[in-house]
């Protein structure tokens, strides 16, 4: 403002004097002189070139949840707790300065302050199993962003080294019997230069004379076997309709893909677990085994992850059908991508776990399918159990081909003709090159080859949930049992002698079966092979 006023006054004064200097009128010279003087006045008034500016500095710290004499919580199961601050270091102040250099126009010197603090937070009394998710001011944060140590509350835990370094070894308690965490050098800038409201997801098993059953679990099954990228250990992203990147297998900030986070949690919760059964699903479309097609499927509307295109047995997303929907919602996830299955096998083996692959069939019929029902109703049930798969008419119904050559033919159609040599293996990819068929043999042999390409597995299970097929009688004997024996031999040839092949123990496979109207009883597992070949 002074620049404008004094330049006008200088021009008026110069004009009243008149004359010129070096060709410049006195009015012009007066205007320039007034503008220079006014600019200096403006700089002093408006602050350009003024004293240094400080930002981010605080004069008081507030620590929440640090009440002396507060109760120590007792928890059981899984709970979200806030805890109590039981120790805190002095706040460490850091500063950085910018501006203030020479030049035109001059800029003020700005000093920005930031703070870190180390603190210990007591969670509960007793020994916990593990720590889950963490929230700061109600927002979930990744443990990987924190320099955090967890003390689970054992009776022999040692003092924390950070506390010992500050307080001295003789002045540092170990807080034995109390579960607590130590957050070292927690940066406060992202929380507005204050300690945030921290809450923790704590898991604690029952304490007492009776041991927790989880401490004895030695194996788990990772159901349900569906989800296109559910088994991938790589964090994958796909492009949305508007070009944005969307995570396809990362749904928490815990660090890593959903599979990785789940396996980390499993190892913490089940310390004795040494084996994992990994089902992998294809989809069936008919309870009549002679008309049933088994094939991989995808979820409609989903797109491939950029670094892991969906490929199963050499088929891409555009080559396969989509999973049925009810009210716009898929009835199941899609078949896991082959690359994701390989990653899961490699990861589980790296954890020291024995891996058993179990190819499973999910039936995809929905209401209104109009398919003839082998059990005599108007149509096949919606989303039936694959164990209901049987002949064109189930044994015991009038006209059933059970006990005839027709049963042999229908079982043969279900199994198919795919052989061990009908697959092309390149690295960890497996593509089917045989005759066009969507059969059970193609399904199982594909995963046998995929397991071999992934470096092998400890066991391979066939016949999962096929409780309605193994009791079927042909013209002589049990055709499904004979077909499974031949398939098991092929699997052993592919995987080698170190891997065990197995037939799932389900229903009549255990109790045996009796032909309708007869008193005889046959025990199917005996026909499958000697006990060393079975995992029961």
XYZ file of N, CA and C in Angstrom, residues 49-227:
537
model
N 11.150 -10.717 5.062
C 12.435 -10.418 5.640
C 12.364 -10.241 7.141
N 11.221 -10.640 7.776
C 11.075 -10.479 9.214
C 11.801 -11.599 9.940
N 11.631 -11.688 11.257
C 12.283 -12.708 12.060
C 11.805 -14.104 11.691
N 12.506 -15.139 12.205
C 12.223 -16.532 11.852
C 10.848 -16.954 12.357
N 10.260 -17.942 11.642
C 8.943 -18.474 11.964
C 9.115 -19.913 12.434
N 8.452 -20.281 13.520
C 8.513 -21.638 14.043
C 7.157 -22.300 13.876
N 7.180 -23.572 13.407
C 5.934 -24.328 13.240
C 6.095 -25.691 13.888
N 4.977 -26.230 14.354
C 4.964 -27.584 14.887
C 5.445 -27.717 16.310
N 5.847 -26.608 16.948
C 6.362 -26.700 18.310
C 5.199 -26.682 19.295
N 5.285 -27.522 20.308
C 4.221 -27.592 21.301
C 4.806 -27.305 22.675
N 3.944 -26.839 23.568
C 4.409 -26.445 24.897
C 3.955 -27.406 25.981
N 3.159 -28.424 25.609
C 2.667 -29.333 26.625
C 2.314 -30.671 25.984
N 2.704 -31.775 26.617
C 2.374 -33.107 26.126
C 1.291 -33.712 27.007
N 0.398 -34.447 26.357
C -0.686 -35.095 27.088
C -0.615 -36.594 26.811
N -0.471 -37.397 27.854
C -0.392 -38.848 27.738
C -1.707 -39.427 28.226
N -2.399 -40.150 27.352
C -3.699 -40.706 27.712
C -3.522 -42.094 28.314
N -4.471 -42.486 29.149
C -4.455 -43.830 29.698
C -3.233 -44.122 30.545
N -2.872 -43.245 31.450
C -1.695 -43.455 32.288
C -2.029 -43.215 33.753
N -3.200 -43.633 34.168
C -3.646 -43.376 35.533
C -2.941 -44.305 36.511
N -2.409 -43.744 37.567
C -1.756 -44.548 38.597
C -2.808 -45.263 39.425
N -2.573 -46.544 39.697
C -3.520 -47.328 40.474
C -4.662 -47.909 39.672
N -4.618 -47.796 38.346
C -5.694 -48.336 37.506
C -5.661 -49.862 37.522
N -6.827 -50.478 37.310
C -6.924 -51.934 37.266
C -6.189 -52.488 36.053
N -5.640 -53.691 36.206
C -5.086 -54.432 35.072
C -6.168 -55.371 34.568
N -6.453 -55.314 33.295
C -7.554 -56.081 32.734
C -7.242 -57.575 32.716
N -8.299 -58.372 32.853
C -8.242 -59.803 32.598
C -9.121 -60.076 31.387
N -8.565 -60.694 30.384
C -9.344 -60.966 29.179
C -9.226 -62.437 28.818
N -10.215 -62.908 28.058
C -10.220 -64.274 27.551
C -10.749 -64.237 26.126
N -10.197 -65.067 25.300
C -10.617 -65.082 23.907
C -9.956 -63.960 23.130
N -10.755 -63.204 22.396
C -10.253 -62.126 21.545
C -10.948 -60.830 21.943
N -10.159 -59.829 22.303
C -10.732 -58.552 22.723
C -9.886 -57.402 22.206
N -10.544 -56.268 22.046
C -9.860 -55.027 21.691
C -9.701 -54.200 22.960
N -8.456 -53.939 23.336
C -8.188 -53.261 24.600
C -7.340 -52.022 24.360
N -7.489 -51.039 25.261
C -6.719 -49.804 25.161
C -5.432 -49.875 25.965
N -5.448 -50.554 27.100
C -4.248 -50.667 27.896
C -3.933 -49.410 28.689
N -2.837 -49.482 29.442
C -2.373 -48.373 30.269
C -0.899 -48.122 29.985
N -0.531 -46.844 29.847
C 0.878 -46.499 29.663
C 1.584 -46.695 31.002
N 2.546 -47.616 31.044
C 3.246 -47.916 32.296
C 4.662 -47.349 32.311
N 5.131 -46.852 31.189
C 6.443 -46.201 31.141
C 6.503 -45.363 29.874
N 7.157 -44.227 29.972
C 7.361 -43.369 28.803
C 8.688 -42.647 28.955
N 9.376 -42.504 27.856
C 10.635 -41.764 27.851
C 10.355 -40.266 27.769
N 11.408 -39.471 27.881
C 11.283 -38.056 27.580
C 11.030 -37.892 26.080
N 10.315 -36.843 25.728
C 10.053 -36.589 24.318
C 11.325 -36.059 23.663
N 11.651 -36.635 22.519
C 12.831 -36.211 21.772
C 12.401 -35.225 20.700
N 12.943 -34.007 20.770
C 12.583 -32.954 19.819
C 13.629 -32.879 18.714
N 13.161 -32.850 17.479
C 14.031 -32.660 16.322
C 13.520 -31.464 15.542
N 14.428 -30.785 14.845
C 14.013 -29.603 14.091
C 14.717 -29.574 12.752
N 14.068 -28.959 11.800
C 14.656 -28.715 10.482
C 14.315 -27.289 10.078
N 15.273 -26.608 9.441
C 15.117 -25.189 9.096
C 15.202 -25.013 7.596
N 14.339 -24.164 7.069
C 14.348 -23.844 5.643
C 14.170 -22.345 5.483
N 14.566 -21.820 4.305
C 14.417 -20.395 4.025
C 15.456 -19.575 4.760
N 15.271 -18.256 4.718
C 16.164 -17.344 5.405
C 17.433 -17.018 4.655
N 17.589 -17.532 3.426
C 18.797 -17.261 2.664
C 18.763 -15.897 2.001
N 19.885 -15.541 1.416
C 19.969 -14.268 0.713
C 19.290 -14.387 -0.641
N 18.773 -13.299 -1.126
C 18.129 -13.287 -2.427
C 17.006 -12.297 -2.444
N 16.413 -12.160 -3.589
C 15.308 -11.230 -3.740
C 14.142 -11.990 -4.361
N 12.957 -11.939 -3.796
C 12.699 -11.262 -2.524
C 13.155 -12.139 -1.366
N 13.515 -11.572 -0.247
C 13.950 -12.365 0.899
C 12.790 -13.178 1.465
N 13.092 -14.385 2.000
C 12.075 -15.258 2.594
C 12.398 -15.468 4.062
N 11.372 -15.637 4.866
C 11.630 -15.842 6.294
C 12.242 -17.212 6.564
N 12.999 -17.328 7.604
C 13.561 -18.603 8.037
C 12.495 -19.364 8.815
N 12.194 -20.592 8.367
C 11.144 -21.393 8.988
C 11.768 -22.612 9.649
N 11.486 -22.821 10.906
C 11.974 -23.982 11.654
C 10.785 -24.874 11.998
N 10.847 -26.124 11.551
C 9.777 -27.090 11.791
C 10.245 -28.101 12.835
N 9.412 -28.336 13.840
C 9.764 -29.241 14.926
C 8.976 -30.546 14.794
N 9.617 -31.655 15.128
C 8.957 -32.960 15.171
C 9.387 -33.669 16.446
N 8.575 -34.652 16.863
C 8.805 -35.284 18.154
C 8.651 -36.792 18.040
N 9.436 -37.511 18.827
C 9.296 -38.958 18.984
C 9.305 -39.277 20.473
N 8.720 -40.415 20.805
C 8.678 -40.847 22.194
C 8.671 -42.370 22.215
N 9.235 -42.937 23.241
C 9.159 -44.382 23.465
C 8.269 -44.621 24.675
N 7.416 -45.629 24.602
C 6.520 -45.891 25.713
C 6.181 -47.366 25.791
N 5.796 -47.800 26.967
C 5.337 -49.166 27.202
C 3.874 -49.116 27.597
N 3.076 -50.006 27.001
C 1.635 -50.033 27.252
C 1.265 -51.410 27.773
N 0.745 -51.480 28.994
C 0.283 -52.741 29.566
C -1.068 -53.101 28.966
N -1.222 -54.365 28.572
C -2.443 -54.809 27.911
C -3.375 -55.544 28.864
N -2.865 -56.575 29.537
C -3.722 -57.367 30.401
C -2.863 -58.222 31.325
N -3.524 -58.835 32.262
C -2.847 -59.744 33.177
C -2.749 -61.128 32.547
N -1.655 -61.818 32.797
C -1.494 -63.178 32.308
C -0.850 -63.241 30.942
N -0.693 -64.451 30.475
C 0.003 -64.699 29.212
C -0.985 -64.713 28.055
N -0.695 -63.907 27.031
C -1.540 -63.868 25.842
C -0.971 -64.794 24.775
N -1.815 -65.137 23.794
C -1.363 -65.977 22.683
C -0.642 -65.149 21.635
N -1.240 -64.047 21.271
C -0.620 -63.190 20.262
C -1.350 -61.855 20.220
N -0.749 -60.937 19.477
C -1.334 -59.616 19.238
C -1.822 -59.570 17.798
N -3.027 -59.047 17.593
C -3.584 -58.959 16.248
C -3.460 -57.561 15.672
N -4.594 -56.956 15.388
C -4.605 -55.643 14.749
C -4.344 -54.525 15.757
N -3.943 -53.367 15.218
C -3.639 -52.198 16.047
C -4.358 -50.995 15.450
N -4.950 -50.176 16.319
C -5.631 -48.961 15.880
C -5.004 -47.747 16.564
N -4.858 -46.673 15.827
C -4.409 -45.394 16.372
C -5.473 -44.354 16.056
N -6.065 -43.780 17.091
C -7.172 -42.826 16.926
C -8.296 -43.426 16.093
N -8.537 -44.727 16.274
C -9.633 -45.401 15.593
C -9.330 -45.891 14.203
N -8.162 -45.569 13.651
C -7.785 -46.009 12.316
C -6.793 -47.159 12.429
N -7.085 -48.244 11.705
C -6.176 -49.395 11.755
C -4.852 -49.050 11.084
N -3.767 -49.421 11.729
C -2.437 -49.163 11.189
C -1.680 -50.477 11.093
N -0.672 -50.489 10.254
C 0.114 -51.702 10.055
C 1.174 -51.826 11.142
N 1.304 -52.992 11.766
C 2.394 -53.184 12.740
C 3.769 -52.988 12.123
N 3.865 -53.170 10.799
C 5.156 -53.001 10.141
C 5.647 -51.559 10.188
N 4.747 -50.602 10.429
C 5.157 -49.196 10.500
C 5.639 -48.805 11.894
N 5.577 -49.737 12.840
C 5.955 -49.453 14.218
C 7.193 -50.251 14.598
N 8.070 -49.621 15.363
C 9.186 -50.339 15.983
C 8.671 -50.845 17.325
N 8.080 -52.040 17.295
C 7.314 -52.524 18.443
C 7.817 -53.894 18.883
N 7.890 -54.074 20.186
C 8.202 -55.378 20.770
C 7.036 -55.806 21.654
N 6.663 -57.073 21.544
C 5.527 -57.609 22.291
C 6.048 -58.557 23.365
N 5.634 -58.330 24.590
C 5.941 -59.223 25.704
C 4.635 -59.897 26.111
N 4.562 -61.216 25.932
C 3.285 -61.922 26.033
C 2.855 -62.172 27.471
N 3.697 -61.846 28.454
C 3.280 -61.965 29.845
C 3.701 -63.243 30.536
N 4.793 -63.852 30.068
C 5.269 -65.070 30.721
C 5.886 -64.740 32.082
N 6.085 -65.776 32.885
C 6.653 -65.581 34.219
C 8.168 -65.459 34.202
N 8.772 -65.601 33.026
C 10.229 -65.494 32.952
C 10.685 -64.470 31.918
N 9.778 -63.581 31.481
C 10.184 -62.601 30.481
C 11.187 -61.613 31.080
N 12.075 -61.103 30.233
C 13.168 -60.239 30.665
C 12.812 -58.772 30.467
N 13.506 -57.868 31.151
C 13.237 -56.433 30.960
C 13.510 -55.998 29.529
N 12.804 -54.971 29.112
C 12.991 -54.455 27.758
C 14.312 -53.694 27.664
N 15.086 -53.901 26.600
C 16.397 -53.234 26.500
C 16.306 -51.720 26.379
N 15.257 -51.191 25.747
C 15.120 -49.741 25.625
C 14.893 -49.101 26.992
N 14.007 -49.708 27.774
C 13.752 -49.170 29.109
C 15.011 -49.282 29.965
N 15.715 -50.411 29.834
C 16.942 -50.599 30.609
C 17.997 -49.573 30.243
N 18.091 -49.245 28.948
C 19.104 -48.284 28.509
C 18.842 -46.894 29.069
N 17.571 -46.550 29.271
C 17.230 -45.213 29.768
C 17.197 -45.173 31.293
N 16.571 -46.158 31.897
C 16.375 -46.135 33.346
C 17.500 -46.819 34.115
N 18.286 -47.640 33.420
C 19.294 -48.430 34.116
C 18.788 -49.829 34.388
N 19.690 -50.806 34.317
C 19.287 -52.205 34.474
C 18.651 -52.448 35.839
N 19.218 -51.863 36.886
C 18.707 -52.110 38.237
C 17.360 -51.448 38.491
N 16.976 -50.515 37.651
C 15.722 -49.785 37.860
C 14.627 -50.184 36.876
N 14.831 -51.275 36.136
C 13.882 -51.665 35.090
C 13.165 -52.950 35.472
N 11.859 -52.909 35.709
C 11.109 -54.140 35.990
C 10.856 -54.929 34.712
N 10.646 -56.225 34.868
C 10.344 -57.082 33.718
C 8.842 -57.215 33.497
N 8.033 -56.722 34.429
C 6.563 -56.815 34.328
C 6.125 -58.253 34.062
N 6.732 -59.196 34.782
C 6.391 -60.606 34.576
C 4.945 -60.871 34.972
N 4.289 -61.680 34.157
C 2.877 -61.954 34.372
C 1.951 -60.900 33.810
N 2.516 -59.899 33.155
C 1.717 -58.843 32.517
C 2.098 -58.755 31.046
N 1.119 -58.837 30.180
C 1.372 -58.679 28.745
C 1.441 -57.192 28.425
N 2.497 -56.794 27.732
C 2.640 -55.381 27.373
C 3.436 -55.250 26.090
N 3.366 -54.071 25.500
C 4.119 -53.778 24.287
C 4.993 -52.557 24.544
N 6.120 -52.514 23.865
C 7.008 -51.356 23.910
C 7.079 -50.770 22.511
N 6.700 -49.520 22.380
C 6.785 -48.790 21.122
C 8.002 -47.882 21.204
N 8.988 -48.154 20.384
C 10.245 -47.411 20.440
C 10.275 -46.334 19.368
N 10.600 -45.110 19.782
C 10.741 -43.966 18.878
C 9.499 -43.793 18.008
N 8.345 -43.723 18.650
C 7.081 -43.505 17.942
C 7.030 -42.071 17.437
N 6.953 -41.888 16.114
C 6.878 -40.549 15.520
C 5.479 -39.982 15.731
N 5.399 -38.784 16.290
C 4.117 -38.195 16.658
C 3.563 -37.235 15.621
N 4.350 -36.910 14.590
C 3.897 -35.932 13.612
C 2.613 -36.327 12.925
N 2.476 -37.614 12.569
C 1.273 -38.059 11.866
C 0.040 -38.049 12.761
N 0.242 -37.885 14.079
C -0.876 -37.845 15.014
C -1.065 -36.454 15.619
N -0.575 -35.432 14.930
C -0.727 -34.074 15.419
C 0.170 -33.754 16.594
N 1.376 -34.326 16.602
C 2.350 -34.108 17.678
C 1.766 -34.416 19.056
N 1.145 -35.576 19.151
C 0.633 -36.048 20.436
C 0.603 -37.570 20.388
N 0.554 -38.182 21.549
C 0.431 -39.638 21.600
C -0.995 -40.010 21.218
N -1.177 -40.861 20.217
C -2.540 -41.194 19.784
C -3.231 -42.130 20.773
N -4.525 -42.250 20.622
C -5.289 -43.230 21.381
C -5.044 -44.595 20.739
N -4.277 -45.439 21.405
C -3.891 -46.734 20.857
C -4.772 -47.831 21.439
N -5.261 -48.703 20.574
C -5.985 -49.893 21.012
C -5.418 -51.094 20.280
N -5.483 -52.252 20.930
C -4.841 -53.455 20.424
C -5.826 -54.622 20.450
N -5.759 -55.457 19.429
C -6.534 -56.698 19.400
C -5.683 -57.787 20.057
N -6.167 -58.292 21.184
C -5.395 -59.241 21.983
C -6.101 -60.587 21.982
N -5.347 -61.656 21.736
C -5.859 -63.014 21.804
C -5.239 -63.718 23.009
N -6.097 -64.280 23.837
C -5.608 -64.977 25.031
C -6.403 -66.252 25.225
N -5.693 -67.365 25.292
C -6.343 -68.653 25.503
C -6.780 -68.779 26.956
N -7.693 -69.723 27.201
C -8.134 -69.964 28.562
C -6.984 -70.400 29.448
N -6.956 -69.906 30.669
C -5.896 -70.231 31.613
C -6.475 -71.138 32.696
N -5.746 -72.169 33.043
C -6.216 -73.053 34.097
C -5.598 -74.422 33.984
N -6.181 -75.354 34.729
C -5.614 -76.700 34.776
C -5.784 -77.429 33.452
N -6.884 -77.166 32.748
C -7.133 -77.856 31.484
C -6.431 -77.114 30.353
N -5.595 -77.815 29.620
C -4.863 -77.203 28.521
C -5.808 -76.848 27.384
N -5.466 -75.807 26.663
C -6.252 -75.355 25.524
C -6.092 -76.342 24.375
N -7.216 -76.715 23.770
C -7.159 -77.675 22.665
C -6.328 -77.158 21.503
N -6.266 -75.820 21.342
C -5.486 -75.266 20.237
C -4.008 -75.605 20.363
N -3.556 -75.860 21.581
C -2.147 -76.181 21.772
C -1.802 -77.570 21.258
N -2.829 -78.381 20.958
C -2.578 -79.748 20.516
C -2.928 -79.971 19.048
N -3.563 -78.992 18.401
C -3.939 -79.160 16.994
C -2.688 -79.334 16.141
N -2.653 -80.405 15.354
C -1.470 -80.725 14.570
C -1.666 -80.523 13.074
N -2.906 -80.297 12.641
C -3.151 -80.106 11.212
C -4.414 -79.288 11.027
N -4.488 -78.564 9.926
C -5.659 -77.760 9.602
C -5.992 -77.943 8.126
N -7.232 -77.619 7.783
C -7.679 -77.599 6.393
C -8.070 -76.175 6.037
N -7.517 -75.650 4.950
C -7.782 -74.274 4.536
C -8.963 -74.258 3.571
N -10.165 -74.270 4.124
C -11.373 -74.242 3.316
C -11.630 -72.817 2.815
N -12.441 -72.631 1.731
C -13.188 -73.673 1.022
C -12.527 -74.137 -0.270
N -11.376 -73.595 -0.615
C -10.711 -73.987 -1.854
C -11.043 -73.099 -3.031
N -11.826 -72.039 -2.817
C -12.201 -71.121 -3.891
C -11.674 -69.728 -3.579
N -11.613 -68.894 -4.625
C -11.051 -67.545 -4.508
C -9.901 -67.416 -5.475
